[in-house]
């Protein structure tokens, strides 16, 4: 239940709050000169922020996402400003964009960052330009046939009432949403999550394209979501370990620097970790690290786990004494020992230094047992600085290893 709760929060925050704020602004905030001025400046401010961040952090996916939203914004503005006779062509463009935008946003979730002026970056920019050109060509030359095709209702309307965009575009958004939800859950990447919520905001904008206030608000919110996802991604790169998903050493140092009350620190080291790499290869070593990290992340007693470096981890118990933290730490040690897993990977392994007498058949199952040694120390008046507490916990860790491993010392 706790894991499901975390997954839901990871999907909802903070973009879900932004979309809720946009809905309140559209439906509950009365029109005024102040809100009109804000609405006039907001899309250009968000676009400028997106361009700046994409240049500053070399995030081409953000740049391409902002470009897609800017094209949608330009089309909607044109539809609102032109008379009905001329807007029919642009409506085809909007319908076509509503069909292609979800696919483009979903694809961005799978792309790696590449330089804008690299060969890959140029090809991606050319792909977006080609789509825009194709939409313009179809809208100019065959807008009536295209509008008829894009307005198809494959599902009977007695089963599903079509939104203003039509069923074809709505189905495209639903399919892209399913892809992005799956990708966001599997990768945990902030930018993928922001793409998911930008997709929802874009749908609302396109479905309300004849309402300038609503469409502008939703599209600006979509761009703001991409900006937020980029900032969170940059923060995660600096403060979170990519392999295990735990906060990294920089985050540990910041937490310890903020703590004024007494606290307890546990240094955790995987026993004989080098042997896992030597016998089974680094891929299995990474699996061991992730398994131990998953156990540490669920430690109770208010403990917060961090990747310290290599096969070492740190757990901080703010406001806890050694006596109150030790039962949780001992439970953790036993939990790791009991979390054996079966190795079934048939791939090539590094030749072991001490091969077994009977070679194991390729692909045969192998049961691995992982244990950890833990050293614990508490902040006291004698050692008030974080470095002193970490050193004391490290010394206790070495005692645990010298006394036979798979134990807790303080």
CSV table of C-alpha atoms in Angstrom, one decimal:
chain,number,residue,atom,x,y,z
A,1,UNK,CA,0.0,0.0,0.0
A,2,UNK,CA,2.8,2.4,0.9
A,3,UNK,CA,4.5,1.7,-2.5
A,4,UNK,CA,1.2,2.4,-4.4
A,5,UNK,CA,0.8,5.7,-2.4
A,6,UNK,CA,4.3,6.7,-3.4
A,7,UNK,CA,3.7,5.9,-7.1
A,8,UNK,CA,0.5,8.0,-7.1
A,9,UNK,CA,2.3,10.9,-5.5
A,10,UNK,CA,5.1,10.6,-8.0
A,11,UNK,CA,2.6,10.9,-10.8
A,12,UNK,CA,0.5,13.6,-9.4
A,13,UNK,CA,3.0,16.1,-8.0
A,14,UNK,CA,3.6,18.8,-8.9
A,15,UNK,CA,2.0,19.0,-12.3
A,16,UNK,CA,-1.3,17.8,-11.1
A,17,UNK,CA,-1.5,20.8,-8.8
A,18,UNK,CA,-0.6,23.1,-11.7
A,19,UNK,CA,-3.4,21.7,-13.8
A,20,UNK,CA,-5.9,22.0,-10.9
A,21,UNK,CA,-4.8,25.7,-10.5
A,22,UNK,CA,-5.4,26.2,-14.3
A,23,UNK,CA,-8.9,24.7,-14.0
A,24,UNK,CA,-9.7,27.0,-11.0
A,25,UNK,CA,-8.4,30.0,-12.9
A,26,UNK,CA,-10.5,29.2,-16.0
A,27,UNK,CA,-13.8,28.4,-14.2
A,28,UNK,CA,-13.6,30.3,-10.9
A,29,UNK,CA,-11.5,33.5,-11.3
A,30,UNK,CA,-13.6,36.4,-12.7
A,31,UNK,CA,-12.3,38.4,-15.6
A,32,UNK,CA,-10.4,41.5,-14.8
A,33,UNK,CA,-7.7,43.8,-16.2
A,34,UNK,CA,-5.1,42.1,-14.1
A,35,UNK,CA,-6.0,38.6,-15.2
A,36,UNK,CA,-6.2,39.7,-18.8
A,37,UNK,CA,-2.7,41.2,-18.6
A,38,UNK,CA,-1.4,38.1,-16.9
A,39,UNK,CA,-2.9,35.9,-19.6
A,40,UNK,CA,-1.5,38.0,-22.3
A,41,UNK,CA,2.1,37.8,-21.0
A,42,UNK,CA,2.0,34.3,-19.6
A,43,UNK,CA,2.5,32.2,-22.8
A,44,UNK,CA,5.5,34.3,-23.9
A,45,UNK,CA,7.0,34.2,-20.5
A,46,UNK,CA,6.7,30.4,-20.3
A,47,UNK,CA,8.2,30.1,-23.8
A,48,UNK,CA,11.1,32.3,-22.9
A,49,UNK,CA,11.8,30.3,-19.8
A,50,UNK,CA,11.7,27.1,-21.7
A,51,UNK,CA,14.1,28.3,-24.4
A,52,UNK,CA,16.5,29.6,-21.7
A,53,UNK,CA,16.5,26.4,-19.7
A,54,UNK,CA,16.9,24.2,-22.8
A,55,UNK,CA,19.9,26.3,-23.7
A,56,UNK,CA,21.3,26.5,-20.2
A,57,UNK,CA,20.9,22.7,-19.4
A,58,UNK,CA,21.3,21.5,-23.0
A,59,UNK,CA,17.8,19.9,-23.0
A,60,UNK,CA,16.6,19.6,-26.6
A,61,UNK,CA,13.6,17.6,-25.6
A,62,UNK,CA,12.3,20.6,-23.7
A,63,UNK,CA,13.0,22.8,-26.7
A,64,UNK,CA,11.1,20.5,-29.1
A,65,UNK,CA,8.2,20.2,-26.6
A,66,UNK,CA,8.0,24.0,-26.4
A,67,UNK,CA,8.1,24.3,-30.2
A,68,UNK,CA,5.2,21.9,-30.5
A,69,UNK,CA,3.1,23.8,-28.0
A,70,UNK,CA,4.0,27.1,-29.7
A,71,UNK,CA,2.7,25.8,-33.0
A,72,UNK,CA,-0.5,24.7,-31.3
A,73,UNK,CA,-0.9,28.1,-29.7
A,74,UNK,CA,-0.3,29.9,-33.0
A,75,UNK,CA,-2.9,27.8,-34.7
A,76,UNK,CA,-5.5,28.3,-32.0
A,77,UNK,CA,-4.9,32.1,-32.1
A,78,UNK,CA,-5.4,32.1,-35.8
A,79,UNK,CA,-8.6,30.2,-35.6
A,80,UNK,CA,-10.0,32.7,-33.1
A,81,UNK,CA,-9.0,35.7,-35.1
A,82,UNK,CA,-10.2,34.8,-38.6
A,83,UNK,CA,-13.7,34.8,-39.9
A,84,UNK,CA,-15.6,31.5,-40.2
A,85,UNK,CA,-15.1,31.3,-44.0
A,86,UNK,CA,-11.3,31.4,-43.6
A,87,UNK,CA,-11.1,29.5,-40.3
A,88,UNK,CA,-12.3,26.2,-41.9
A,89,UNK,CA,-8.9,25.6,-43.4
A,90,UNK,CA,-7.2,26.3,-40.0
A,91,UNK,CA,-9.7,24.0,-38.3
A,92,UNK,CA,-8.3,21.2,-40.4
A,93,UNK,CA,-4.8,22.2,-39.2
A,94,UNK,CA,-6.0,22.2,-35.6
A,95,UNK,CA,-7.6,18.7,-36.0
A,96,UNK,CA,-4.4,17.4,-37.6
A,97,UNK,CA,-2.3,18.8,-34.9
A,98,UNK,CA,-4.6,17.2,-32.3
A,99,UNK,CA,-3.9,13.9,-34.0
A,100,UNK,CA,-0.1,14.3,-34.2
A,101,UNK,CA,0.7,16.2,-31.0
A,102,UNK,CA,0.0,13.2,-28.7
A,103,UNK,CA,2.3,11.0,-30.8
A,104,UNK,CA,5.1,13.6,-30.7
A,105,UNK,CA,4.8,14.1,-26.9
A,106,UNK,CA,4.9,10.3,-26.4
A,107,UNK,CA,8.0,10.0,-28.6
A,108,UNK,CA,9.8,12.7,-26.7
A,109,UNK,CA,9.6,10.5,-23.6
A,110,UNK,CA,11.8,7.8,-25.3
A,111,UNK,CA,14.4,10.1,-26.9
A,112,UNK,CA,17.8,10.7,-25.5
A,113,UNK,CA,19.2,14.2,-25.1
A,114,UNK,CA,21.3,15.2,-28.1
A,115,UNK,CA,22.7,18.6,-29.1
A,116,UNK,CA,20.4,20.8,-31.1
A,117,UNK,CA,23.0,21.2,-33.8
A,118,UNK,CA,24.1,17.6,-33.9
A,119,UNK,CA,23.0,15.4,-36.7
A,120,UNK,CA,20.3,13.8,-34.5
A,121,UNK,CA,19.1,17.2,-33.3
A,122,UNK,CA,18.8,18.5,-36.9
A,123,UNK,CA,16.9,15.4,-37.9
A,124,UNK,CA,14.5,15.8,-35.1
A,125,UNK,CA,13.9,19.5,-35.9
A,126,UNK,CA,13.4,18.6,-39.5
A,127,UNK,CA,10.8,16.0,-38.6
A,128,UNK,CA,8.8,18.6,-36.7
A,129,UNK,CA,9.1,21.0,-39.6
A,130,UNK,CA,8.1,18.4,-42.1
A,131,UNK,CA,4.9,17.6,-40.0
A,132,UNK,CA,4.1,21.3,-39.9
A,133,UNK,CA,4.6,21.5,-43.7
A,134,UNK,CA,2.4,18.5,-44.3
A,135,UNK,CA,-0.4,19.8,-42.2
A,136,UNK,CA,-0.3,23.2,-44.0
A,137,UNK,CA,-0.3,21.4,-47.4
A,138,UNK,CA,-3.3,19.2,-46.5
A,139,UNK,CA,-5.2,22.2,-45.0
A,140,UNK,CA,-4.7,24.3,-48.1
A,141,UNK,CA,-5.4,21.7,-50.8
A,142,UNK,CA,-7.9,19.2,-49.4
A,143,UNK,CA,-9.4,20.7,-46.3
A,144,UNK,CA,-12.9,19.5,-46.8
A,145,UNK,CA,-11.8,15.8,-47.4
A,146,UNK,CA,-9.4,16.0,-44.5
A,147,UNK,CA,-12.0,17.5,-42.2
A,148,UNK,CA,-14.4,14.7,-43.1
A,149,UNK,CA,-11.7,12.1,-42.4
A,150,UNK,CA,-10.6,13.6,-39.1
A,151,UNK,CA,-14.2,13.9,-38.0
A,152,UNK,CA,-14.9,10.2,-38.2
A,153,UNK,CA,-16.6,8.5,-35.2
A,154,UNK,CA,-15.4,4.9,-35.1
A,155,UNK,CA,-17.2,4.4,-31.8
A,156,UNK,CA,-21.0,4.8,-31.8
A,157,UNK,CA,-21.9,8.1,-30.1
A,158,UNK,CA,-24.5,6.3,-27.9
A,159,UNK,CA,-21.5,4.6,-26.3
A,160,UNK,CA,-19.1,7.5,-26.3
A,161,UNK,CA,-20.1,11.1,-26.8
A,162,UNK,CA,-17.4,12.8,-28.9
A,163,UNK,CA,-15.6,15.8,-27.6
A,164,UNK,CA,-15.3,18.9,-29.7
A,165,UNK,CA,-12.0,17.6,-31.2
A,166,UNK,CA,-13.7,14.4,-32.4
A,167,UNK,CA,-13.2,10.8,-31.5
A,168,UNK,CA,-10.1,10.2,-33.7
A,169,UNK,CA,-8.1,12.9,-31.9
A,170,UNK,CA,-9.4,11.9,-28.5
A,171,UNK,CA,-8.4,8.3,-29.1
A,172,UNK,CA,-4.9,9.5,-30.1
A,173,UNK,CA,-4.7,11.3,-26.7
A,174,UNK,CA,-5.8,8.3,-24.8
A,175,UNK,CA,-3.3,6.0,-26.5
A,176,UNK,CA,-0.5,8.5,-25.9
A,177,UNK,CA,-1.6,8.9,-22.3
A,178,UNK,CA,-1.3,5.1,-21.8
A,179,UNK,CA,2.2,5.1,-23.2
A,180,UNK,CA,3.3,8.0,-21.1
A,181,UNK,CA,1.8,6.6,-17.9
A,182,UNK,CA,3.6,3.3,-18.4
A,183,UNK,CA,6.9,5.1,-19.3
A,184,UNK,CA,6.6,7.4,-16.3
A,185,UNK,CA,6.0,4.5,-13.9
A,186,UNK,CA,8.9,2.5,-15.3
A,187,UNK,CA,11.5,5.2,-15.6
A,188,UNK,CA,10.5,7.6,-12.8
A,189,UNK,CA,11.9,10.4,-14.9
A,190,UNK,CA,10.4,13.8,-14.0
A,191,UNK,CA,10.4,15.0,-17.6
A,192,UNK,CA,8.3,12.0,-18.7
A,193,UNK,CA,5.8,12.8,-16.0
A,194,UNK,CA,5.7,16.4,-17.2
A,195,UNK,CA,5.0,15.2,-20.7
A,196,UNK,CA,2.1,13.2,-19.4
A,197,UNK,CA,0.5,16.2,-17.7
A,198,UNK,CA,1.3,18.5,-20.6
A,199,UNK,CA,-0.6,16.0,-22.8
A,200,UNK,CA,-3.7,16.4,-20.6
A,201,UNK,CA,-3.4,20.2,-20.5
A,202,UNK,CA,-3.0,20.3,-24.3
A,203,UNK,CA,-6.1,18.2,-24.8
A,204,UNK,CA,-8.1,20.7,-22.7
A,205,UNK,CA,-6.6,23.6,-24.7
A,206,UNK,CA,-7.5,22.1,-28.0
A,207,UNK,CA,-11.0,21.0,-26.9
A,208,UNK,CA,-11.6,24.6,-25.8
A,209,UNK,CA,-9.9,26.3,-28.8
A,210,UNK,CA,-12.8,28.7,-29.3
A,211,UNK,CA,-12.4,30.0,-25.7
A,212,UNK,CA,-9.2,32.2,-25.8
A,213,UNK,CA,-8.9,32.4,-22.0
A,214,UNK,CA,-9.2,28.6,-21.5
A,215,UNK,CA,-7.0,27.6,-24.4
A,216,UNK,CA,-4.3,30.1,-23.6
A,217,UNK,CA,-4.3,29.1,-19.9
A,218,UNK,CA,-4.1,25.4,-20.6
A,219,UNK,CA,-1.4,25.7,-23.2
A,220,UNK,CA,0.7,28.0,-20.9
A,221,UNK,CA,0.2,25.5,-18.1
A,222,UNK,CA,1.4,22.7,-20.4
A,223,UNK,CA,4.6,24.6,-21.2
A,224,UNK,CA,5.1,25.4,-17.5
A,225,UNK,CA,4.8,21.7,-16.7
A,226,UNK,CA,7.7,20.9,-19.2
A,227,UNK,CA,9.8,23.7,-17.5
A,228,UNK,CA,9.1,22.2,-14.1
A,229,UNK,CA,9.9,18.7,-15.3
A,230,UNK,CA,13.2,19.9,-16.7
A,231,UNK,CA,14.2,21.7,-13.4
A,232,UNK,CA,13.3,18.6,-11.4
A,233,UNK,CA,15.3,16.4,-13.8
A,234,UNK,CA,18.3,18.6,-13.4
A,235,UNK,CA,17.9,18.5,-9.6
A,236,UNK,CA,17.6,14.7,-9.6
A,237,UNK,CA,20.8,14.4,-11.6
A,238,UNK,CA,22.6,16.3,-8.9
A,239,UNK,CA,20.9,15.0,-5.8
A,240,UNK,CA,19.8,11.4,-6.8
A,241,UNK,CA,21.8,8.3,-7.6
A,242,UNK,CA,20.8,7.1,-11.1
A,243,UNK,CA,21.4,3.4,-10.4
A,244,UNK,CA,19.6,2.9,-7.2
A,245,UNK,CA,17.2,5.8,-7.2
A,246,UNK,CA,18.2,6.9,-3.7
A,247,UNK,CA,19.3,10.4,-2.8
A,248,UNK,CA,23.0,10.8,-3.4
A,249,UNK,CA,25.8,12.0,-1.2
A,250,UNK,CA,25.2,15.7,-1.9
A,251,UNK,CA,21.6,15.3,-0.6
A,252,UNK,CA,23.0,13.6,2.5
A,253,UNK,CA,25.4,16.5,3.2
A,254,UNK,CA,22.6,19.0,2.8
A,255,UNK,CA,20.4,17.1,5.2
A,256,UNK,CA,23.1,16.7,7.9
A,257,UNK,CA,23.9,20.4,7.5
A,258,UNK,CA,20.3,21.4,8.3
A,259,UNK,CA,19.9,19.1,11.3
A,260,UNK,CA,20.2,20.9,14.7
A,261,UNK,CA,18.6,18.2,16.9
A,262,UNK,CA,20.3,15.0,17.9
A,263,UNK,CA,20.3,12.3,15.2
A,264,UNK,CA,21.7,8.8,14.5
A,265,UNK,CA,23.6,7.8,11.4
A,266,UNK,CA,24.0,4.2,10.1
A,267,UNK,CA,26.7,3.3,7.6
A,268,UNK,CA,25.7,0.2,5.6
A,269,UNK,CA,28.2,-1.8,3.5
A,270,UNK,CA,27.4,-4.8,1.3
A,271,UNK,CA,29.5,-7.8,2.5
A,272,UNK,CA,31.9,-9.3,-0.1
A,273,UNK,CA,30.5,-7.1,-2.8
A,274,UNK,CA,33.6,-7.4,-4.9
A,275,UNK,CA,33.1,-11.1,-5.2
A,276,UNK,CA,29.7,-10.6,-6.8
A,277,UNK,CA,31.3,-8.5,-9.5
A,278,UNK,CA,34.2,-10.9,-9.9
A,279,UNK,CA,32.1,-14.0,-10.1
A,280,UNK,CA,28.9,-12.8,-11.8
A,281,UNK,CA,29.8,-9.6,-13.5
A,282,UNK,CA,28.9,-5.9,-13.0
A,283,UNK,CA,25.4,-6.4,-14.2
A,284,UNK,CA,24.6,-8.7,-11.3
A,285,UNK,CA,26.5,-6.3,-9.0
A,286,UNK,CA,24.1,-3.6,-10.1
A,287,UNK,CA,21.2,-5.8,-9.3
A,288,UNK,CA,22.5,-6.4,-5.8
A,289,UNK,CA,22.9,-2.7,-5.3
A,290,UNK,CA,19.4,-2.0,-6.4
A,291,UNK,CA,18.0,-4.8,-4.2
A,292,UNK,CA,19.7,-3.5,-1.1
A,293,UNK,CA,18.7,0.1,-1.9
A,294,UNK,CA,15.1,-1.0,-2.2
A,295,UNK,CA,15.2,-2.5,1.3
A,296,UNK,CA,16.9,0.5,2.7
A,297,UNK,CA,14.4,2.9,1.2
A,298,UNK,CA,11.7,1.1,3.3
A,299,UNK,CA,13.4,1.4,6.6
A,300,UNK,CA,11.1,2.5,9.4
A,301,UNK,CA,11.6,4.8,12.4
A,302,UNK,CA,11.8,7.9,10.2
A,303,UNK,CA,15.0,6.8,8.6
A,304,UNK,CA,16.1,8.3,5.3
A,305,UNK,CA,18.5,6.2,3.1
A,306,UNK,CA,21.2,7.6,0.8
A,307,UNK,CA,23.8,6.2,-1.6
A,308,UNK,CA,27.1,7.1,-0.1
A,309,UNK,CA,29.3,5.7,-2.8
A,310,UNK,CA,30.3,2.3,-4.2
A,311,UNK,CA,28.7,-0.4,-2.1
A,312,UNK,CA,28.2,1.9,0.9
A,313,UNK,CA,24.9,3.4,1.9
A,314,UNK,CA,23.9,5.8,4.7
A,315,UNK,CA,20.7,6.0,6.8
A,316,UNK,CA,19.9,9.1,8.8
A,317,UNK,CA,17.4,9.0,11.7
A,318,UNK,CA,16.6,12.7,12.5
A,319,UNK,CA,15.7,13.2,16.2
A,320,UNK,CA,16.5,9.6,17.1
A,321,UNK,CA,18.9,8.2,19.6
A,322,UNK,CA,20.9,5.0,19.0
A,323,UNK,CA,18.6,3.1,21.4
A,324,UNK,CA,15.5,4.0,19.4
A,325,UNK,CA,17.1,3.5,16.0
A,326,UNK,CA,18.8,0.2,16.7
A,327,UNK,CA,15.7,-2.0,16.5
A,328,UNK,CA,14.9,-0.6,13.0
A,329,UNK,CA,18.5,-1.1,11.9
A,330,UNK,CA,18.5,-4.7,13.1
A,331,UNK,CA,15.2,-5.3,11.3
A,332,UNK,CA,16.8,-3.9,8.2
A,333,UNK,CA,19.9,-6.1,8.4
A,334,UNK,CA,17.7,-9.2,8.8
A,335,UNK,CA,15.4,-8.1,5.9
A,336,UNK,CA,18.4,-7.8,3.5
A,337,UNK,CA,19.7,-11.2,4.5
A,338,UNK,CA,16.2,-12.7,4.0
A,339,UNK,CA,15.9,-11.1,0.5
A,340,UNK,CA,17.8,-13.7,-1.4
A,341,UNK,CA,17.1,-13.8,-5.1
A,342,UNK,CA,17.7,-16.3,-7.9
A,343,UNK,CA,20.1,-15.5,-10.7
A,344,UNK,CA,18.7,-16.8,-14.0
A,345,UNK,CA,20.6,-14.6,-16.4
A,346,UNK,CA,22.0,-16.8,-19.2
A,347,UNK,CA,24.3,-14.1,-20.6
A,348,UNK,CA,28.1,-14.1,-20.7
A,349,UNK,CA,29.7,-13.8,-17.3
A,350,UNK,CA,33.2,-12.7,-16.3
A,351,UNK,CA,35.4,-15.7,-15.8
A,352,UNK,CA,35.6,-16.4,-12.0
A,353,UNK,CA,38.9,-16.3,-10.2
A,354,UNK,CA,38.1,-19.5,-8.3
A,355,UNK,CA,35.8,-21.6,-10.6
A,356,UNK,CA,33.6,-24.3,-9.0
A,357,UNK,CA,34.6,-27.9,-9.4
A,358,UNK,CA,31.6,-28.6,-11.6
A,359,UNK,CA,30.9,-25.8,-14.1
A,360,UNK,CA,27.3,-24.5,-13.8
A,361,UNK,CA,25.2,-25.0,-17.0
A,362,UNK,CA,24.4,-21.9,-18.9
A,363,UNK,CA,21.1,-20.4,-17.8
A,364,UNK,CA,21.0,-22.6,-14.6
A,365,UNK,CA,19.4,-20.9,-11.6
A,366,UNK,CA,21.7,-19.8,-8.9
A,367,UNK,CA,20.6,-18.5,-5.4
A,368,UNK,CA,22.5,-15.5,-4.2
A,369,UNK,CA,22.6,-14.6,-0.5
A,370,UNK,CA,23.4,-10.9,0.3
A,371,UNK,CA,24.2,-9.6,3.7
A,372,UNK,CA,25.3,-6.2,5.1
A,373,UNK,CA,27.4,-4.9,7.9
A,374,UNK,CA,26.3,-1.8,9.7
A,375,UNK,CA,28.0,0.8,11.9
A,376,UNK,CA,25.9,3.2,13.9
A,377,UNK,CA,26.8,6.5,15.7
A,378,UNK,CA,24.9,9.3,17.3
A,379,UNK,CA,25.5,13.0,17.3
A,380,UNK,CA,26.6,14.1,20.7
A,381,UNK,CA,28.2,17.2,22.3
A,382,UNK,CA,31.6,15.4,21.9
A,383,UNK,CA,31.0,15.1,18.2
A,384,UNK,CA,28.7,17.9,17.0
A,385,UNK,CA,29.8,18.0,13.4
A,386,UNK,CA,28.4,15.8,10.7
A,387,UNK,CA,31.8,14.7,9.6
A,388,UNK,CA,32.6,13.5,13.1
A,389,UNK,CA,29.4,11.5,13.3
A,390,UNK,CA,30.0,9.9,9.9
A,391,UNK,CA,33.6,9.0,10.9
A,392,UNK,CA,32.3,7.4,14.2
A,393,UNK,CA,29.7,5.4,12.2
A,394,UNK,CA,32.4,4.3,9.7
A,395,UNK,CA,34.7,3.1,12.5
A,396,UNK,CA,31.8,1.1,13.9
A,397,UNK,CA,31.2,-0.4,10.5
A,398,UNK,CA,34.8,-1.6,10.3
A,399,UNK,CA,34.4,-3.2,13.7
A,400,UNK,CA,31.3,-5.1,12.4
A,401,UNK,CA,33.3,-6.3,9.4
A,402,UNK,CA,36.3,-7.4,11.6
A,403,UNK,CA,33.9,-9.3,13.9
A,404,UNK,CA,32.6,-11.4,11.1
A,405,UNK,CA,30.2,-9.3,9.0
A,406,UNK,CA,26.4,-9.5,8.8
A,407,UNK,CA,26.1,-7.6,12.1
A,408,UNK,CA,25.4,-4.2,13.6
A,409,UNK,CA,28.0,-2.4,15.8
A,410,UNK,CA,27.9,1.0,17.5
